[in-house]
Tab-separated table of C-alpha atoms in Angstrom:
chain	number	residue	atom	x	y	z
A	1	MET	CA	-0.242	26.545	21.771
A	2	ALA	CA	-2.678	24.655	19.594
A	3	PRO	CA	-0.509	21.601	18.590
A	4	ALA	CA	1.903	21.761	14.978
A	5	TYR	CA	-0.013	18.577	13.405
A	6	LYS	CA	-3.757	17.606	12.926
A	7	VAL	CA	-4.979	14.380	11.539
A	8	SER	CA	-8.612	14.801	10.401
A	9	TYR	CA	-10.461	11.405	9.787
A	10	PHE	CA	-13.932	9.638	10.750
A	11	ASN	CA	-14.637	9.038	14.233
A	12	ILE	CA	-13.549	5.584	14.529
A	13	THR	CA	-10.821	3.664	15.002
A	14	ALA	CA	-10.199	2.095	11.279
A	15	LEU	CA	-7.048	3.984	9.050
A	16	GLY	CA	-7.390	6.435	11.575
A	17	GLU	CA	-6.333	4.445	14.495
A	18	PRO	CA	-2.578	3.349	13.551
A	19	ILE	CA	-1.665	7.472	13.399
A	20	ARG	CA	-2.860	8.346	16.306
A	21	PHE	CA	-1.261	5.344	18.172
A	22	LEU	CA	2.348	5.985	16.701
A	23	PHE	CA	1.578	10.232	17.635
A	24	SER	CA	0.904	8.889	21.358
A	25	TYR	CA	3.900	6.110	21.160
A	26	GLY	CA	5.922	9.117	20.039
A	27	GLY	CA	4.246	11.764	23.337
A	28	ILE	CA	3.444	13.847	20.112
A	29	GLU	CA	0.395	16.220	20.683
A	30	PHE	CA	-1.364	16.220	17.690
A	31	GLU	CA	-5.431	17.684	17.471
A	32	ASP	CA	-7.549	14.799	16.265
A	33	ILE	CA	-10.129	16.401	14.309
A	34	ARG	CA	-13.103	13.528	13.869
A	35	ILE	CA	-16.145	14.175	11.245
A	36	GLU	CA	-18.980	12.911	11.927
A	37	LYS	CA	-20.645	10.984	8.864
A	38	GLU	CA	-23.458	13.701	8.257
A	39	GLN	CA	-20.746	16.037	7.875
A	40	TRP	CA	-18.584	14.462	5.809
A	41	PRO	CA	-20.465	15.264	2.210
A	42	GLN	CA	-19.082	18.845	2.611
A	43	HIS	CA	-15.449	18.278	4.067
A	44	LYS	CA	-15.124	15.175	1.218
A	45	SER	CA	-14.327	18.076	-1.699
A	46	LYS	CA	-11.387	19.715	0.517
A	47	MET	CA	-9.060	16.735	0.985
A	48	PRO	CA	-6.964	15.335	-1.230
A	49	PHE	CA	-8.221	12.276	-3.260
A	50	GLY	CA	-12.088	13.014	-1.587
A	51	GLN	CA	-10.190	10.862	0.966
A	52	MET	CA	-8.986	10.887	5.070
A	53	PRO	CA	-6.722	10.013	7.131
A	54	VAL	CA	-5.759	13.512	6.514
A	55	LEU	CA	-2.638	14.765	7.979
A	56	GLU	CA	-1.352	18.839	8.142
A	57	TYR	CA	1.618	20.199	9.142
A	58	ASN	CA	3.169	23.388	9.033
A	59	GLY	CA	0.876	24.336	6.486
A	60	LYS	CA	1.244	21.526	4.581
A	61	VAL	CA	-1.448	18.552	3.552
A	62	ALA	CA	-1.003	14.707	2.944
A	63	HIS	CA	-3.214	11.928	2.515
A	64	GLN	CA	-2.668	8.249	2.643
A	65	SER	CA	-2.359	6.289	5.913
A	66	LEU	CA	0.150	4.127	5.589
A	67	ALA	CA	2.556	7.130	3.937
A	68	ILE	CA	1.344	8.923	7.459
A	69	CYS	CA	2.337	6.012	9.597
A	70	ARG	CA	5.777	5.909	7.993
A	71	TYR	CA	6.666	9.047	8.243
A	72	LEU	CA	5.522	9.288	11.793
A	73	ALA	CA	7.639	6.163	12.772
A	74	LYS	CA	10.975	7.879	11.789
A	75	GLN	CA	9.938	10.900	13.898
A	76	VAL	CA	8.940	8.360	16.962
A	77	LYS	CA	12.099	6.050	16.043
A	78	LEU	CA	10.459	2.712	15.192
A	79	VAL	CA	11.851	2.547	12.419
A	80	GLY	CA	14.455	-0.009	10.553
A	81	LYS	CA	17.924	-0.115	11.377
A	82	ASP	CA	19.066	0.038	7.187
A	83	ASP	CA	17.650	-0.353	3.801
A	84	TRP	CA	16.629	-4.187	4.328
A	85	GLU	CA	15.104	-3.523	7.674
A	86	ASP	CA	13.114	-0.885	6.153
A	87	LEU	CA	12.177	-3.521	3.514
A	88	GLU	CA	10.894	-6.463	5.795
A	89	ILE	CA	8.566	-3.841	8.023
A	90	ASP	CA	7.033	-2.212	4.874
A	91	ALA	CA	6.816	-5.785	3.840
A	92	ALA	CA	4.317	-6.397	7.252
A	93	VAL	CA	2.711	-3.411	6.951
A	94	ASP	CA	1.341	-3.527	3.485
A	95	THR	CA	0.194	-7.210	4.275
A	96	VAL	CA	-1.576	-6.381	7.362
A	97	ASN	CA	-2.879	-4.167	5.041
A	98	ASP	CA	-3.691	-6.952	2.377
A	99	LEU	CA	-6.060	-8.694	4.532
A	100	ARG	CA	-7.812	-5.292	6.010
A	101	GLN	CA	-8.236	-4.779	2.746
A	102	LYS	CA	-9.546	-8.081	2.205
A	103	LEU	CA	-12.045	-8.227	5.311
A	104	GLY	CA	-13.599	-5.173	3.900
A	105	GLY	CA	-14.690	-6.632	0.665
A	106	TYR	CA	-16.278	-8.674	2.470
A	107	HIS	CA	-17.859	-6.353	5.010
A	108	TYR	CA	-19.013	-3.897	2.705
A	109	GLU	CA	-20.444	-6.012	-0.089
A	110	ALA	CA	-24.038	-4.568	-0.759
A	111	ASP	CA	-25.316	-7.618	-2.317
A	112	GLU	CA	-25.984	-10.455	0.586
A	113	LYS	CA	-25.542	-13.382	-2.294
A	114	ILE	CA	-22.011	-12.032	-2.984
A	115	LYS	CA	-21.572	-10.961	0.418
A	116	LYS	CA	-22.292	-14.942	1.422
A	117	ALA	CA	-19.975	-15.746	-0.966
A	118	ARG	CA	-16.818	-14.105	-0.411
A	119	GLY	CA	-17.259	-14.942	3.560
A	120	GLU	CA	-17.026	-18.627	1.994
A	121	ILE	CA	-13.530	-17.769	0.249
A	122	LEU	CA	-12.322	-15.655	3.236
A	123	PHE	CA	-12.861	-17.820	6.275
A	124	LYS	CA	-12.157	-20.884	5.106
A	125	GLU	CA	-9.452	-19.891	2.929
A	126	THR	CA	-8.032	-15.963	3.008
A	127	LEU	CA	-8.192	-15.502	6.889
A	128	PRO	CA	-6.572	-18.602	7.954
A	129	TYR	CA	-3.806	-18.535	5.243
A	130	TYR	CA	-2.509	-14.858	6.581
A	131	ILE	CA	-2.916	-15.762	10.130
A	132	GLU	CA	-0.989	-18.882	9.943
A	133	LYS	CA	1.782	-16.900	7.837
A	134	LEU	CA	1.428	-13.618	10.076
A	135	ASN	CA	1.569	-16.108	13.707
A	136	ALA	CA	4.240	-18.497	12.379
A	137	GLN	CA	6.049	-14.602	11.410
A	138	ALA	CA	5.578	-13.161	14.774
A	139	GLU	CA	6.670	-15.998	16.417
A	140	LYS	CA	10.570	-15.993	14.759
A	141	ASN	CA	10.759	-12.463	15.589
A	142	GLY	CA	9.806	-12.691	19.412
A	143	GLY	CA	6.273	-11.246	19.182
A	144	HIS	CA	6.988	-8.724	17.088
A	145	LEU	CA	5.946	-8.855	13.009
A	146	ALA	CA	9.346	-7.718	11.532
A	147	CYS	CA	13.035	-7.104	12.971
A	148	ASN	CA	13.121	-9.107	15.713
A	149	ARG	CA	11.990	-6.015	17.457
A	150	LEU	CA	8.953	-3.434	18.079
A	151	THR	CA	8.281	-1.695	14.717
A	152	TRP	CA	5.961	0.295	13.341
A	153	ALA	CA	4.526	-2.662	11.902
A	154	ASP	CA	3.493	-3.747	14.753
A	155	ILE	CA	1.672	-0.721	16.096
A	156	PHE	CA	0.056	-0.765	12.417
A	157	LEU	CA	-1.159	-3.771	13.240
A	158	ALA	CA	-2.228	-3.500	16.453
A	159	GLY	CA	-3.926	0.462	15.889
A	160	LEU	CA	-6.534	-1.679	12.762
A	161	LEU	CA	-6.950	-4.647	14.861
A	162	GLN	CA	-10.115	-3.377	16.510
A	163	TYR	CA	-11.470	-2.514	13.026
A	164	MET	CA	-10.120	-5.635	11.289
A	165	ASN	CA	-12.498	-7.535	14.486
A	166	PHE	CA	-15.061	-5.972	13.827
A	167	MET	CA	-15.107	-6.531	10.148
A	168	ALA	CA	-15.114	-10.583	11.031
A	169	GLN	CA	-16.971	-10.219	13.583
A	170	LYS	CA	-14.471	-12.741	15.715
A	171	ASP	CA	-10.978	-12.028	17.424
A	172	ILE	CA	-8.491	-13.026	14.124
A	173	THR	CA	-5.938	-13.720	15.975
A	174	GLU	CA	-8.391	-15.869	18.673
A	175	ASN	CA	-6.641	-19.105	17.286
A	176	ALA	CA	-2.849	-17.438	16.259
A	177	PRO	CA	-0.709	-16.955	19.927
A	178	ALA	CA	2.019	-14.897	18.933
A	179	LEU	CA	0.019	-12.789	16.987
A	180	LYS	CA	-1.722	-11.562	19.962
A	181	LYS	CA	0.766	-10.910	21.289
A	182	VAL	CA	2.330	-8.651	18.982
A	183	TYR	CA	-1.080	-6.601	19.748
A	184	GLU	CA	-1.205	-6.997	23.497
A	185	GLN	CA	2.391	-5.754	23.704
A	186	VAL	CA	2.075	-2.899	22.027
A	187	CYS	CA	-1.361	-2.425	24.289
A	188	GLU	CA	0.892	-2.659	27.559
A	189	LEU	CA	3.830	0.479	26.339
A	190	PRO	CA	2.591	3.040	28.942
A	191	ASN	CA	2.040	5.447	26.268
A	192	ILE	CA	-0.855	3.728	24.716
A	193	LYS	CA	-1.938	2.091	27.475
A	194	LYS	CA	-3.136	5.659	28.136
A	195	TRP	CA	-4.468	6.521	25.028
A	196	LEU	CA	-6.410	3.946	25.518
A	197	GLN	CA	-7.572	4.683	28.336
A	198	ASN	CA	-8.562	8.583	27.096
A	199	ARG	CA	-9.812	8.274	24.276
A	200	PRO	CA	-13.253	8.885	22.772
A	201	LYS	CA	-15.346	5.834	22.936
A	202	THR	CA	-16.389	4.650	19.364
A	203	GLU	CA	-18.259	1.710	18.408
A	204	ILE	CA	-15.811	0.412	15.609
B	1	MET	CA	29.680	-14.050	-11.176
B	2	ALA	CA	25.431	-14.195	-10.899
B	3	PRO	CA	24.324	-10.748	-10.221
B	4	ALA	CA	23.667	-10.064	-6.613
B	5	TYR	CA	19.861	-9.631	-6.962
B	6	LYS	CA	17.050	-11.791	-8.205
B	7	VAL	CA	13.388	-10.655	-8.933
B	8	SER	CA	10.602	-13.455	-9.572
B	9	TYR	CA	7.144	-12.414	-11.209
B	10	PHE	CA	5.430	-13.957	-14.041
B	11	ASN	CA	6.272	-13.106	-18.039
B	12	ILE	CA	4.449	-9.888	-17.554
B	13	THR	CA	4.556	-5.967	-16.734
B	14	ALA	CA	2.472	-5.708	-13.773
B	15	LEU	CA	3.768	-5.444	-10.187
B	16	GLY	CA	6.741	-6.837	-11.562
B	17	GLU	CA	7.928	-3.479	-13.780
B	18	PRO	CA	8.189	-1.241	-11.694
B	19	ILE	CA	10.780	-2.919	-10.067
B	20	ARG	CA	12.506	-4.103	-13.238
B	21	PHE	CA	12.777	-0.253	-13.874
B	22	LEU	CA	14.445	0.527	-10.632
B	23	PHE	CA	17.227	-1.685	-11.534
B	24	SER	CA	17.710	-0.577	-14.952
B	25	TYR	CA	17.561	3.067	-13.783
B	26	GLY	CA	20.324	2.381	-11.323
B	27	GLY	CA	22.035	0.169	-13.594
B	28	ILE	CA	22.153	-2.464	-11.359
B	29	GLU	CA	22.297	-5.938	-12.421
B	30	PHE	CA	19.213	-8.036	-11.758
B	31	GLU	CA	18.333	-12.258	-12.171
B	32	ASP	CA	15.034	-11.779	-14.003
B	33	ILE	CA	13.078	-14.897	-13.353
B	34	ARG	CA	9.623	-15.278	-15.208
B	35	ILE	CA	7.928	-18.529	-14.009
B	36	GLU	CA	5.282	-18.852	-16.515
B	37	LYS	CA	1.584	-19.423	-15.211
B	38	GLU	CA	1.259	-23.538	-15.817
B	39	GLN	CA	4.538	-23.611	-13.848
B	40	TRP	CA	3.164	-21.698	-11.221
B	41	PRO	CA	1.318	-24.062	-8.652
B	42	GLN	CA	4.511	-25.489	-7.872
B	43	HIS	CA	6.152	-22.568	-6.856
B	44	LYS	CA	3.327	-20.785	-4.866
B	45	SER	CA	3.718	-22.804	-1.673
B	46	LYS	CA	7.659	-21.617	-1.913
B	47	MET	CA	6.807	-17.817	-1.984
B	48	PRO	CA	6.164	-15.350	1.175
B	49	PHE	CA	2.353	-15.504	0.963
B	50	GLY	CA	2.193	-17.045	-1.733
B	51	GLN	CA	1.713	-13.824	-3.965
B	52	MET	CA	5.015	-12.615	-6.784
B	53	PRO	CA	7.198	-10.360	-7.329
B	54	VAL	CA	9.781	-11.459	-4.546
B	55	LEU	CA	13.343	-10.304	-4.572
B	56	GLU	CA	16.071	-12.056	-3.417
B	57	TYR	CA	19.475	-10.574	-2.283
B	58	ASN	CA	22.376	-11.659	0.108
B	59	GLY	CA	20.216	-15.188	0.483
B	60	LYS	CA	17.557	-13.198	2.088
B	61	VAL	CA	14.256	-12.702	0.743
B	62	ALA	CA	11.647	-10.585	0.677
B	63	HIS	CA	8.294	-9.725	-1.110
B	64	GLN	CA	5.823	-6.877	-1.309
B	65	SER	CA	5.787	-5.186	-4.488
B	66	LEU	CA	5.887	-1.402	-3.099
B	67	ALA	CA	7.748	-2.062	-0.394
B	68	ILE	CA	10.528	-3.712	-2.787
B	69	CYS	CA	10.240	-0.831	-5.374
B	70	ARG	CA	11.259	1.483	-2.328
B	71	TYR	CA	14.120	-0.304	-1.149
B	72	LEU	CA	15.531	-0.293	-4.807
B	73	ALA	CA	14.504	3.758	-4.647
B	74	LYS	CA	16.741	4.487	-1.595
B	75	GLN	CA	19.440	2.192	-3.607
B	76	VAL	CA	19.495	4.096	-6.946
B	77	LYS	CA	18.771	7.259	-5.286
B	78	LEU	CA	15.405	8.500	-5.798
B	79	VAL	CA	13.480	9.052	-2.802
B	80	GLY	CA	12.953	12.750	-1.097
B	81	LYS	CA	15.738	14.944	0.612
B	82	ASP	CA	13.812	14.864	3.902
B	83	ASP	CA	10.768	12.907	5.566
B	84	TRP	CA	8.223	14.886	4.175
B	85	GLU	CA	9.283	14.376	0.764
B	86	ASP	CA	9.040	10.973	1.322
B	87	LEU	CA	5.503	11.499	2.606
B	88	GLU	CA	4.855	13.125	-0.660
B	89	ILE	CA	6.030	10.458	-2.881
B	90	ASP	CA	4.545	7.547	-0.665
B	91	ALA	CA	1.457	8.754	-0.997
B	92	ALA	CA	1.546	9.380	-4.924
B	93	VAL	CA	2.733	6.058	-5.208
B	94	ASP	CA	-0.059	4.645	-2.935
B	95	THR	CA	-2.309	7.141	-5.053
B	96	VAL	CA	-1.235	5.484	-7.747
B	97	ASN	CA	-1.531	1.941	-6.578
B	98	ASP	CA	-5.186	2.650	-5.213
B	99	LEU	CA	-5.908	3.141	-9.301
B	100	ARG	CA	-4.567	-0.041	-10.186
B	101	GLN	CA	-6.396	-2.065	-7.784
B	102	LYS	CA	-9.849	-0.403	-8.713
B	103	LEU	CA	-9.000	-1.124	-12.717
B	104	GLY	CA	-7.994	-4.372	-11.379
B	105	GLY	CA	-11.423	-4.971	-9.322
B	106	TYR	CA	-13.349	-4.047	-13.120
B	107	HIS	CA	-11.010	-6.307	-15.103
B	108	TYR	CA	-10.691	-9.250	-13.287
B	109	GLU	CA	-14.489	-9.875	-12.059
B	110	ALA	CA	-15.453	-13.038	-13.636
B	111	ASP	CA	-19.459	-12.329	-13.626
B	112	GLU	CA	-20.315	-10.225	-16.526
B	113	LYS	CA	-23.289	-8.370	-14.571
B	114	ILE	CA	-20.914	-7.261	-12.079
B	115	LYS	CA	-18.187	-6.508	-14.090
B	116	LYS	CA	-20.329	-4.182	-16.372
B	117	ALA	CA	-21.643	-2.593	-13.245
B	118	ARG	CA	-18.563	-1.673	-12.237
B	119	GLY	CA	-17.599	-0.766	-15.402
B	120	GLU	CA	-20.425	2.435	-15.289
B	121	ILE	CA	-19.166	3.192	-11.933
B	122	LEU	CA	-14.969	3.176	-12.841
B	123	PHE	CA	-15.174	4.853	-15.756
B	124	LYS	CA	-17.821	7.723	-15.214
B	125	GLU	CA	-16.674	8.017	-12.299
B	126	THR	CA	-13.515	6.275	-10.266
B	127	LEU	CA	-11.430	6.785	-13.532
B	128	PRO	CA	-11.472	10.295	-14.505
B	129	TYR	CA	-11.707	11.637	-11.188
B	130	TYR	CA	-7.967	9.906	-10.730
B	131	ILE	CA	-6.770	10.796	-13.879
B	132	GLU	CA	-8.209	14.796	-13.109
B	133	LYS	CA	-6.504	14.810	-9.639
B	134	LEU	CA	-3.077	13.090	-10.733
B	135	ASN	CA	-3.020	15.001	-13.795
B	136	ALA	CA	-3.818	17.806	-11.394
B	137	GLN	CA	-0.639	16.915	-9.572
B	138	ALA	CA	1.416	16.588	-12.122
B	139	GLU	CA	1.070	19.869	-13.673
B	140	LYS	CA	2.234	21.835	-10.193
B	141	ASN	CA	5.585	19.033	-10.371
B	142	GLY	CA	6.468	19.962	-13.325
B	143	GLY	CA	5.477	17.025	-15.332
B	144	HIS	CA	6.457	15.173	-12.100
B	145	LEU	CA	3.926	12.841	-9.495
B	146	ALA	CA	6.074	14.855	-6.023
B	147	CYS	CA	8.842	17.265	-5.441
B	148	ASN	CA	9.405	18.902	-8.362
B	149	ARG	CA	11.547	16.044	-10.265
B	150	LEU	CA	12.193	12.384	-11.149
B	151	THR	CA	11.591	10.734	-7.858
B	152	TRP	CA	10.501	6.664	-8.157
B	153	ALA	CA	7.147	8.052	-7.994
B	154	ASP	CA	7.083	9.038	-11.487
B	155	ILE	CA	9.220	5.678	-12.017
B	156	PHE	CA	6.091	3.588	-10.161
B	157	LEU	CA	3.855	5.541	-12.661
B	158	ALA	CA	5.524	4.032	-15.900
B	159	GLY	CA	6.580	0.993	-15.183
B	160	LEU	CA	2.839	0.146	-13.517
B	161	LEU	CA	1.077	2.130	-16.874
B	162	GLN	CA	1.210	-0.585	-19.596
B	163	TYR	CA	-1.133	-3.294	-17.542
B	164	MET	CA	-2.898	-0.344	-16.319
B	165	ASN	CA	-4.397	0.710	-19.892
B	166	PHE	CA	-4.229	-3.415	-20.579
B	167	MET	CA	-6.736	-3.423	-18.338
B	168	ALA	CA	-8.744	-0.392	-18.840
B	169	GLN	CA	-8.414	-1.047	-22.348
B	170	LYS	CA	-7.496	2.013	-23.244
B	171	ASP	CA	-5.031	5.431	-22.586
B	172	ILE	CA	-5.703	5.840	-19.233
B	173	THR	CA	-3.700	9.056	-20.109
B	174	GLU	CA	-5.397	9.961	-23.438
B	175	ASN	CA	-6.768	13.400	-22.205
B	176	ALA	CA	-4.467	14.240	-19.306
B	177	PRO	CA	-0.916	15.491	-20.967
B	178	ALA	CA	0.412	16.134	-17.877
B	179	LEU	CA	0.279	12.894	-16.586
B	180	LYS	CA	1.271	11.588	-20.361
B	181	LYS	CA	4.767	13.413	-19.858
B	182	VAL	CA	5.627	12.063	-16.778
B	183	TYR	CA	5.345	8.734	-18.175
B	184	GLU	CA	7.039	9.641	-21.413
B	185	GLN	CA	9.934	11.798	-19.416
B	186	VAL	CA	10.543	8.166	-17.848
B	187	CYS	CA	10.993	6.120	-20.688
B	188	GLU	CA	13.224	9.095	-22.452
B	189	LEU	CA	15.356	8.171	-19.559
B	190	PRO	CA	18.724	6.759	-21.510
B	191	ASN	CA	18.626	3.196	-19.337
B	192	ILE	CA	14.577	3.194	-19.210
B	193	LYS	CA	15.121	3.648	-23.248
B	194	LYS	CA	17.420	0.282	-23.201
B	195	TRP	CA	15.867	-1.970	-21.289
B	196	LEU	CA	12.381	-1.004	-23.416
B	197	GLN	CA	14.731	-2.049	-26.326
B	198	ASN	CA	16.040	-5.260	-24.887
B	199	ARG	CA	12.953	-6.843	-22.316
B	200	PRO	CA	11.205	-9.452	-23.470
B	201	LYS	CA	8.014	-8.744	-25.455
B	202	THR	CA	5.057	-10.047	-23.886
B	203	GLU	CA	1.543	-9.267	-23.912
B	204	ILE	CA	0.837	-7.549	-20.979
């Protein structure tokens, strides 16, 4: 039988990978549809708001990667034990996502002069600021981003890290041991480890 | 007795307003702390990740406006009836927030030449694309953004609209009757109507 869930995304990690991590963590089978860049124009108009990742389930279609992750986190029980814990998890996820967007604003800038100016601010101010704060948060939470235990905020960070490092052209956790621990602990989870060994090899 | 909840934000609507709308909708008292721009430098370092809005409750502090809104939506029962409905609501909220960010990327650009180029794409492509899709979604959901009924996605849009219109320098719903209806229906809710009449008057 075909898996009940289908995920469509580009053949890269990036925004698709936290979703794939969550499926893998929960041992939930999913169809891992990867659309090559050259095929994208013929798919774009069929996607809600012309974007991926997209989740299909039971004939229904949903987009927005964070929303999809939150839905899956509920299925695999990586959410908070009360509303305030969920708020702390959501805030951590949104903060990691803010950092991802800031890295993207630098990496994808086509104008070299603007890119250089953005890089100045990013690498001297923004990135160190975020990393220091996130590292302190991970220290306070015993190697996790929230709630002193594994939640989907950790999975989200770990799934996105390769992409964020690619955009920064360095390991952004290099001077942030507690944050690095968040990542390493996720990668050591048996189901994630298996996914990392077996997933398609891609450049990003 | 002082209200249990405190919200700190600038003295504008923008990202603070969906939060204030949700409190008002639920009839929950909150301390509406407004920090003037000139005072901001002395407050910034005390805020998590140097940003507002910030919510305080029971000695705990949380940031990230969408996460705060989602938390409040649970308190005032404007969430989905199952996980998939919550996914649909979350996706709608993230899409409205994407549009808000795209408008911000134009409005806050300091370089006039870059701003003009961004405006070309924004007003000819991005904005019409989002508005058409969001309007179709509102039509399909009977004047709501999701689930065929009032959810916090509607409140989020309505709370942000004044700010988005300010950045676009026009009513972005002018050719989108179903989307306009989402906004108007929220504004007609008795508790929101009362808030709109009594809230501090601000330029943005």
